[in-house]
Coordinates of C-alpha atoms in Angstrom, one line a residue:
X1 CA 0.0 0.0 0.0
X2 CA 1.8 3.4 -1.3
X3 CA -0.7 5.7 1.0
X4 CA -1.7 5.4 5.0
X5 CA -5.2 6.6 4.1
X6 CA -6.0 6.4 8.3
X7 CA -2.9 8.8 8.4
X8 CA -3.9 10.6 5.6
X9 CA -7.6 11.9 7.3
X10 CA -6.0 11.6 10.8
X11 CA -7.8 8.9 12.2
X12 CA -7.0 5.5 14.0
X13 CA -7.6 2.3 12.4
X14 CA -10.2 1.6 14.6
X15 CA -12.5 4.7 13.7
X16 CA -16.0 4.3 13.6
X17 CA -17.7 6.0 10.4
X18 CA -18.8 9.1 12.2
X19 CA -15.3 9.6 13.3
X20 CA -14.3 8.7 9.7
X21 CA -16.6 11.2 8.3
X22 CA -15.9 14.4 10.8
X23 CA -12.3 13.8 10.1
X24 CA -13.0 13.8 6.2
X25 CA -15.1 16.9 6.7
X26 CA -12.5 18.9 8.2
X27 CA -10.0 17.8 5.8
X28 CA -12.0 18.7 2.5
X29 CA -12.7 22.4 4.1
X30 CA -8.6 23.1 4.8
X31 CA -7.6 21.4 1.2
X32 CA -10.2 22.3 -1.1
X33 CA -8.9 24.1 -4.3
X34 CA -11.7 26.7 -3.8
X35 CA -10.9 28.0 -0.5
X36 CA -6.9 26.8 -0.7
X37 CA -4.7 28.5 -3.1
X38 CA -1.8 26.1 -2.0
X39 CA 0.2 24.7 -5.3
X40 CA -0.4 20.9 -4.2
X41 CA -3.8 21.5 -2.3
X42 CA -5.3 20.2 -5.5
X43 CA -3.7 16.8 -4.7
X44 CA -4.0 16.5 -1.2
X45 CA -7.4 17.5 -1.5
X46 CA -7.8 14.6 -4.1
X47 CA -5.4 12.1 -1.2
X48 CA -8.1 12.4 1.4
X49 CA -11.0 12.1 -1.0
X50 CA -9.6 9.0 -1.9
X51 CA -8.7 7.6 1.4
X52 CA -12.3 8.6 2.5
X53 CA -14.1 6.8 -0.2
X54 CA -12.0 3.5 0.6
X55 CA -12.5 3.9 4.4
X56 CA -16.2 4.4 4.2
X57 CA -17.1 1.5 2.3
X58 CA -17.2 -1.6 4.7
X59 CA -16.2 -3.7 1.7
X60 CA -13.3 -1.4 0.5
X61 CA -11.9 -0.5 4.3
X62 CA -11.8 -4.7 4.6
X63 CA -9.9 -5.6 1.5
X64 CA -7.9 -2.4 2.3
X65 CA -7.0 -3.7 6.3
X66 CA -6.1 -6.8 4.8
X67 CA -3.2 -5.1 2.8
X68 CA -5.4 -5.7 0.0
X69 CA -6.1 -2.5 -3.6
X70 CA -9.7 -1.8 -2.8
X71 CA -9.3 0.4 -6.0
X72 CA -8.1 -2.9 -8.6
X73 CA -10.3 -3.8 -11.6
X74 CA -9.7 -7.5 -10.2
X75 CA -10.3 -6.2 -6.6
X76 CA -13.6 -3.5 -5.3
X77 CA -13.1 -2.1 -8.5
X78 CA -14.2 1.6 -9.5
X79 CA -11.1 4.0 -8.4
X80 CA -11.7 7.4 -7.9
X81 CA -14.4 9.7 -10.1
X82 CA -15.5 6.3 -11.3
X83 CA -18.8 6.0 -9.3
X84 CA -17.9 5.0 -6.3
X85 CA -17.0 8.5 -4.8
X86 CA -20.1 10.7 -3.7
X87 CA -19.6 14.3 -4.6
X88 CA -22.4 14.6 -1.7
X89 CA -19.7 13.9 0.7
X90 CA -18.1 17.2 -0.7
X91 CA -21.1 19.7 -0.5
X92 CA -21.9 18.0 3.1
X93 CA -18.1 19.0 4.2
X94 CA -19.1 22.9 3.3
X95 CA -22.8 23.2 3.1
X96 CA -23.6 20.9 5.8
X97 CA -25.8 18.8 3.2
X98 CA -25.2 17.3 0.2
X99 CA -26.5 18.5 -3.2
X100 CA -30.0 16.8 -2.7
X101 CA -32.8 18.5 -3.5
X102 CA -34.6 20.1 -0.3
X103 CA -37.4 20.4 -1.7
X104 CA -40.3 23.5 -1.7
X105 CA -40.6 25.2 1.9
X106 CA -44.2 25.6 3.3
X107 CA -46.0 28.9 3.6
X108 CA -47.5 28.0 6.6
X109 CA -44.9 28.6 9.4
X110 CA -45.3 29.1 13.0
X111 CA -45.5 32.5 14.1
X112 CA -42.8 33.8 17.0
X113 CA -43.6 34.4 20.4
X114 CA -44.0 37.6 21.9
X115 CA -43.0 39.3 25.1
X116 CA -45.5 41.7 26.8
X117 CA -44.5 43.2 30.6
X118 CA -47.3 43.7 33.2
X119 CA -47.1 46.0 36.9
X120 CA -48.7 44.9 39.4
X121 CA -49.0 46.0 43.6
X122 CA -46.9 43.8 46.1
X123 CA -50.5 42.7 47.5
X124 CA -51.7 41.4 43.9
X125 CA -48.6 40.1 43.5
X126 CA -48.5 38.1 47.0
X127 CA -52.2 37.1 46.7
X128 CA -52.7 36.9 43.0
X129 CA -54.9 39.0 40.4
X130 CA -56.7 39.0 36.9
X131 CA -55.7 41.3 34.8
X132 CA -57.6 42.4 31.1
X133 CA -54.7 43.3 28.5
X134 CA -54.4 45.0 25.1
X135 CA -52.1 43.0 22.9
X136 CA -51.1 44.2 19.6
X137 CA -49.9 40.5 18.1
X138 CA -50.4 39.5 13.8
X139 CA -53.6 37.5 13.7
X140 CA -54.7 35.5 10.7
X141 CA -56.1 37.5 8.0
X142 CA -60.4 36.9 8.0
X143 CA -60.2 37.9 4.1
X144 CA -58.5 35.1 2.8
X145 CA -58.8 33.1 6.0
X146 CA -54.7 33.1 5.7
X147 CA -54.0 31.7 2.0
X148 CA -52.9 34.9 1.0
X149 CA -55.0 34.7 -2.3
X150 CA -57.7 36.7 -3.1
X151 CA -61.2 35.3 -3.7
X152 CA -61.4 33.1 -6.4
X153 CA -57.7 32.7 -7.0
X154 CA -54.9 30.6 -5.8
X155 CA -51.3 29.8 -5.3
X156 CA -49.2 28.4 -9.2
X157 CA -46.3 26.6 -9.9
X158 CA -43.6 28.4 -9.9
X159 CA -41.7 28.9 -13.9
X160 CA -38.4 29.4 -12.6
X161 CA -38.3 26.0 -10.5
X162 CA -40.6 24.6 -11.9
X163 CA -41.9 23.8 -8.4
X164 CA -38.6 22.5 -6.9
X165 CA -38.5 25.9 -4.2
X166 CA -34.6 25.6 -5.4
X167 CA -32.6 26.1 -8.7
X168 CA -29.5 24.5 -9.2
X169 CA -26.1 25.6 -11.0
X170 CA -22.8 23.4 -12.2
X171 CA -19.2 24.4 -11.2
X172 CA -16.7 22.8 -12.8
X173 CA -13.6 22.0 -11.0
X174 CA -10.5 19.5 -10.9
X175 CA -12.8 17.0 -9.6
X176 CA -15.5 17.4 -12.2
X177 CA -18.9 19.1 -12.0
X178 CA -20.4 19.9 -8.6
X179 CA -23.9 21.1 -8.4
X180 CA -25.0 23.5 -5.8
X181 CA -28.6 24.5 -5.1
X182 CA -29.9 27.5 -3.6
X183 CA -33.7 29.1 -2.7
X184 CA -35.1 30.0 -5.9
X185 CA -35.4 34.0 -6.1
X186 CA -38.2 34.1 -8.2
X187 CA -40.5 32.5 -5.4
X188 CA -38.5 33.0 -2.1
X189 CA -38.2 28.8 -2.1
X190 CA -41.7 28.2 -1.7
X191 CA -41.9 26.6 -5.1
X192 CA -45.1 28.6 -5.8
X193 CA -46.3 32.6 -6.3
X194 CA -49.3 34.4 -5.8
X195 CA -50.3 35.8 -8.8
X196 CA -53.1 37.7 -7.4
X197 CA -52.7 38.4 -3.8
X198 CA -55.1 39.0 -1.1
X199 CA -55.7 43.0 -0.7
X200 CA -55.9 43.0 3.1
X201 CA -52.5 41.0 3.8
X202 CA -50.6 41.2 0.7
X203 CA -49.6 37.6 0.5
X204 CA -48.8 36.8 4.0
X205 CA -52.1 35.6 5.1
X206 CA -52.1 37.5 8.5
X207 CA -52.6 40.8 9.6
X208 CA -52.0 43.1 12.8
X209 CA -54.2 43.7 15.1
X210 CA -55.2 44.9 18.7
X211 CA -57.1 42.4 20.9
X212 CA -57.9 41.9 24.7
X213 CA -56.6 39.0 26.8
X214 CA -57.2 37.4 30.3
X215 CA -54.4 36.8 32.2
X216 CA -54.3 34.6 35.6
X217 CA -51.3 35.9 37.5
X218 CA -50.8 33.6 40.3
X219 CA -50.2 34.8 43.8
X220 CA -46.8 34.2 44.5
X221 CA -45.1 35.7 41.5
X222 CA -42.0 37.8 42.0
X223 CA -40.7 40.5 40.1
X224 CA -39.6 39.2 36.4
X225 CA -41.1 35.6 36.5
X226 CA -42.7 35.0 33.0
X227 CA -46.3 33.5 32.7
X228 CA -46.4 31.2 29.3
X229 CA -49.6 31.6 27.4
X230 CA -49.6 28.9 24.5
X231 CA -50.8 30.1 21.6
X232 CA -51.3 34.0 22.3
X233 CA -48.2 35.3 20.4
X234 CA -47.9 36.1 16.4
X235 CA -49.9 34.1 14.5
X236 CA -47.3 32.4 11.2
X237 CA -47.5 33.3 7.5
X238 CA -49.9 31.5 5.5
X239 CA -51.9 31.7 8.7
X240 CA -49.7 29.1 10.1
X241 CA -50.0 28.1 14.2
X242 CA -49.1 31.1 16.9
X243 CA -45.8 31.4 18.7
X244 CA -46.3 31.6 22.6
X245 CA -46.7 34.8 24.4
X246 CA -45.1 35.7 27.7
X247 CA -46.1 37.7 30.0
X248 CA -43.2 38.9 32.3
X249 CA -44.2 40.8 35.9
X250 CA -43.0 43.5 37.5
X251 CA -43.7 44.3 41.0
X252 CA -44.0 48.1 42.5
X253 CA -42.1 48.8 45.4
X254 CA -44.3 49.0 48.9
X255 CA -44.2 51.9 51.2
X256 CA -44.0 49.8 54.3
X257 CA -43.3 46.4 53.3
X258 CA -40.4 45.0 51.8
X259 CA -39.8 41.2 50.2
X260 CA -37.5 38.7 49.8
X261 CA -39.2 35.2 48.8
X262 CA -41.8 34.3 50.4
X263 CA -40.8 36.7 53.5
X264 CA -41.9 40.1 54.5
X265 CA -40.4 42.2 56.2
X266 CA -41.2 45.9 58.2
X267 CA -40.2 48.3 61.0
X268 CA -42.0 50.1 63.4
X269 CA -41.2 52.5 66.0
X270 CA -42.4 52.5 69.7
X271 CA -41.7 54.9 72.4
X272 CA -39.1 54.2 74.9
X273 CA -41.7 53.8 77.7
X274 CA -43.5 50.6 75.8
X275 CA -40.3 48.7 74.5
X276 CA -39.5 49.0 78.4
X277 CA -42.0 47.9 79.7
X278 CA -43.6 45.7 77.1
X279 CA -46.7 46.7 74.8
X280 CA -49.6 45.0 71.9
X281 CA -49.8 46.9 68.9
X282 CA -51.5 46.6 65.7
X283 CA -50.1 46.9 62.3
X284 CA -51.7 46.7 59.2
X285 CA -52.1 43.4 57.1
X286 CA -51.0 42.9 53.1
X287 CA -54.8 41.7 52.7
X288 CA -56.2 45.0 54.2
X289 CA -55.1 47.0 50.4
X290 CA -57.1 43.9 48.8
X291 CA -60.7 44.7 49.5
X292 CA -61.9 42.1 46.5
X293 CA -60.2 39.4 48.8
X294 CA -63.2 39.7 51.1
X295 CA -63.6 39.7 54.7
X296 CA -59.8 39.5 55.7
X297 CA -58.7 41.1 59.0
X298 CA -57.5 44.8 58.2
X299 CA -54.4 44.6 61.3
X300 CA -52.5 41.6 63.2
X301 CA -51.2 42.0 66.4
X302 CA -47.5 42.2 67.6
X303 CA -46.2 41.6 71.1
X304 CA -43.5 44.0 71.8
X305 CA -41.9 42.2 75.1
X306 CA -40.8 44.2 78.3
X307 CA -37.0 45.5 77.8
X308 CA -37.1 45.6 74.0
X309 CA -34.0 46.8 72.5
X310 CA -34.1 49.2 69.1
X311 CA -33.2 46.8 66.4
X312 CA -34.7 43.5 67.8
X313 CA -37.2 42.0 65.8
X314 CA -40.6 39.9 66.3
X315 CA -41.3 37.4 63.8
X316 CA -45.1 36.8 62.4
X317 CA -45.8 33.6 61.5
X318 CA -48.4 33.0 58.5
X319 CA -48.1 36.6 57.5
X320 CA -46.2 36.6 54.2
X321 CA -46.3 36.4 50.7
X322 CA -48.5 33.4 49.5
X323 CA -46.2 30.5 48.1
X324 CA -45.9 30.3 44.6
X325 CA -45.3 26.5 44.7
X326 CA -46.7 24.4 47.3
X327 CA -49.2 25.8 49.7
X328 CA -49.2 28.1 52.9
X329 CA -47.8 31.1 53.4
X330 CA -44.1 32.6 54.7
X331 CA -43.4 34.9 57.8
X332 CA -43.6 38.5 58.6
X333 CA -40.6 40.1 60.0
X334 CA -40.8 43.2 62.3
X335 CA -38.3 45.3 63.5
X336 CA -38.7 47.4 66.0
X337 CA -37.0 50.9 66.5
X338 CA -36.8 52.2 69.9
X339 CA -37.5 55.9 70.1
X340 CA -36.2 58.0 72.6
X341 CA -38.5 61.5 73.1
X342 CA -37.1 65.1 72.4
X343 CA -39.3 67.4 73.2
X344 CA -39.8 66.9 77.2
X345 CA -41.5 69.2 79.4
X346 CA -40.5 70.0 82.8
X347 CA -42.5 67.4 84.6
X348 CA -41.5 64.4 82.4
X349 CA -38.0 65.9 82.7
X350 CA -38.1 65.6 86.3
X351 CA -39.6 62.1 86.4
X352 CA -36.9 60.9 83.8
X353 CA -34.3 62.0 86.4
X354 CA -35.6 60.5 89.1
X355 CA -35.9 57.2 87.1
X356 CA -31.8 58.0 86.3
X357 CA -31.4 59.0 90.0
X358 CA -33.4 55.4 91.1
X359 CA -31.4 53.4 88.4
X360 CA -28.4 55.1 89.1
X361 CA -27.6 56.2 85.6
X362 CA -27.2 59.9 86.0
X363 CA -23.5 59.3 84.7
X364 CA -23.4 56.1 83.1
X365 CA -20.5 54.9 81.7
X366 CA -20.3 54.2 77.8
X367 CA -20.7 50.6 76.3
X368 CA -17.8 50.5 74.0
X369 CA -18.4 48.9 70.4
X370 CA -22.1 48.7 71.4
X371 CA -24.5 49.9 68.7
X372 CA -28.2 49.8 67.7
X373 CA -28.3 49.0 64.1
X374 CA -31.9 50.6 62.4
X375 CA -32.2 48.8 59.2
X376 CA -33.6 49.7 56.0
X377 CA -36.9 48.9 56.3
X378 CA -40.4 51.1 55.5
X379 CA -41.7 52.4 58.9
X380 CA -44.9 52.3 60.4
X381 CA -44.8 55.7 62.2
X382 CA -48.9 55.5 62.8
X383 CA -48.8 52.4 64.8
X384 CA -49.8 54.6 68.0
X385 CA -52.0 57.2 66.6

């Protein structure tokens, strides 16, 4: 055997035929006269041709492995450019098919989806809400029902491909004539035209319009989750099936609330007095700003214990943002500021020394690296109006 033709495409001997053909495909793109202006590309490109035609034939590879000429008139027979070679094998290594006929493309084709972006409140986002939406999407046209012919008339063969969607032209190279095919111009690839097309689309069998749509956004939903509704985007051409359309939410930020998950969070601010000596308030409930919820109770109670310290927090159970998968509901998280008051008059002056006097605190001595830290949560400064 003059040539290695597993040396010559870079493969072991034990290559399957996928291997075979990737390495003969990466070979014919580098050494191809076309795209190599290399004095003995010409050659080589011819070498690996070779060695691929052998090695991809079961029969040839065998007679070939057995030290065998695959390529003898008293052996496989045929040789190169004498039938057994497929020029297919060539347009597959640059087109990424071979120079088979695709055929005409259909005019129906699915439409795209479409992207529409809905606000909503953090109560209709934590409980849920419908919402009635204008969506300007390509429906299919009620003229010609979405042929894209007028009345009466109707798609022809095409007389540039006769049909085929494709014409086809002949290069002639070193290796002989290789046919390449491309969409046909004349009718876009469809294989067909419209000689007489529908007024309202002009051909495309849809049209654009405004409509109203329902949309169920479930409580739960956090700001940017996408709801999928199949069907609801751009209808195709040729009144082909509609793409999907998604509805993405974005939540508004709350005045006293504040989420993360299924958690809620606030702050409130007592007087110094209560978080000393302990104190039940009332703050106001998510459901309270959803009146079509029902009868829902407008406040919940908080315990403040006795010797509260300003950025302590009381945790709610039950009282958060309605799970978007699985059932119940997260926690409320309240932290409390402790106020001290500024604007004493001379009687509650005098009481608050005696307290220092009774405590012996009138010259207390710093707490080093101590520190209250206040958060950045929305306040509830009516708690105790």
């Amino acid at each position: 055997m003059a040539q290695d033709y597993y040396a010559l495409l870079g493969v072991s001997r034990d290559a399957s035929a996928e291997e075979l053909k990737k390495a003969y495909r990466k070979a014919a793109r580098r050494l191809h006269p076309d795209v190599n202006d290399a004095p003995d590309a010409a050659e080589q490109f011819k070498e690996v041709s070779l060695a691929y035609e052998v090695l991809a034939d079961p029969d040839k590879r065998a007679v070939y492995d057995r030290g065998g000429d695959p390529l003898s008139s008293g052996g496989m027979g045929g040789g190169f450019g004498q039938g057994g070679f497929n020029f297919d094998d060539i347009m597959d290594a640059f087109f990424g098919q071979g120079g088979a006929s695709r055929g005409p493309k259909s005019r129906v084709q699915r439409g795209s989806d479409a992207l529409l972006r809905v606000v909503v409140t953090l109560p209709e986002a934590a409980f849920g809400v419908t919402r009635e939406l204008k969506v300007d999407t390509a429906i299919v046209c009620l003229l010609c029902n979405g042929s894209g012919a007028s009345e009466g008339s109707e798609p022809v063969t095409c007389g540039t491909c006769h049909g085929h969607g494709e014409v086809q032209s002949v290069q002639r190279s070193l290796l002989g004539d290789i046919r390449t095919a491309r969409p046909c111009p004349t009718c876009r690839g469809f294989g067909t035209i419209i000689p007489d097309p529908c007024s309202e689309c002009g051909g495309d069998g849809r049209v654009r319009a405004r409509r109203t749509i329902s949309v169920n956004i479930p409580g739960g939903v956090d700001d940017g989750n996408r709801i999928q509704l199949a069907g609801e985007g751009e209808v195709g051409t040729g009144g082909g099936p509609a793409g999907d359309l998604y509805v993405e939410v974005r939540v508004q930020r709350h005045e006293v609330f504040t989420r993360q998950g299924d958690q809620l969070a606030c702050q409130i601010a007592v007087p110094m007095t209560a978080a000393a000596l302990g104190t039940r308030i009332e703050i106001p409930t998510l459901e309270s700003e959803r009146p079509d919820l029902g009868d829902v109770p407008a406040t919940v109670p908080i315990d403040i214990p006795s010797g509260t310290q300003s950025g302590e927090t009381v945790t709610v159970r039950d009282q958060g943002v309605q799970r978007l998968r699985g059932s119940g509901r997260g926690d409320l998280t309240v932290q409390v500021i402790v106020e001290t008051p500024n604007d004493l008059d001379d009687r509650q002056r005098e009481l608050l020394a005696e307290l220092a006097s009774l405590r012996e605190e009138e010259r207390p001595e710093p707490v080093v690296g101590h520190s209250h830290r206040h958060g950045v949560f929305g306040r509830i400064r009516d708690a105790f109006k």
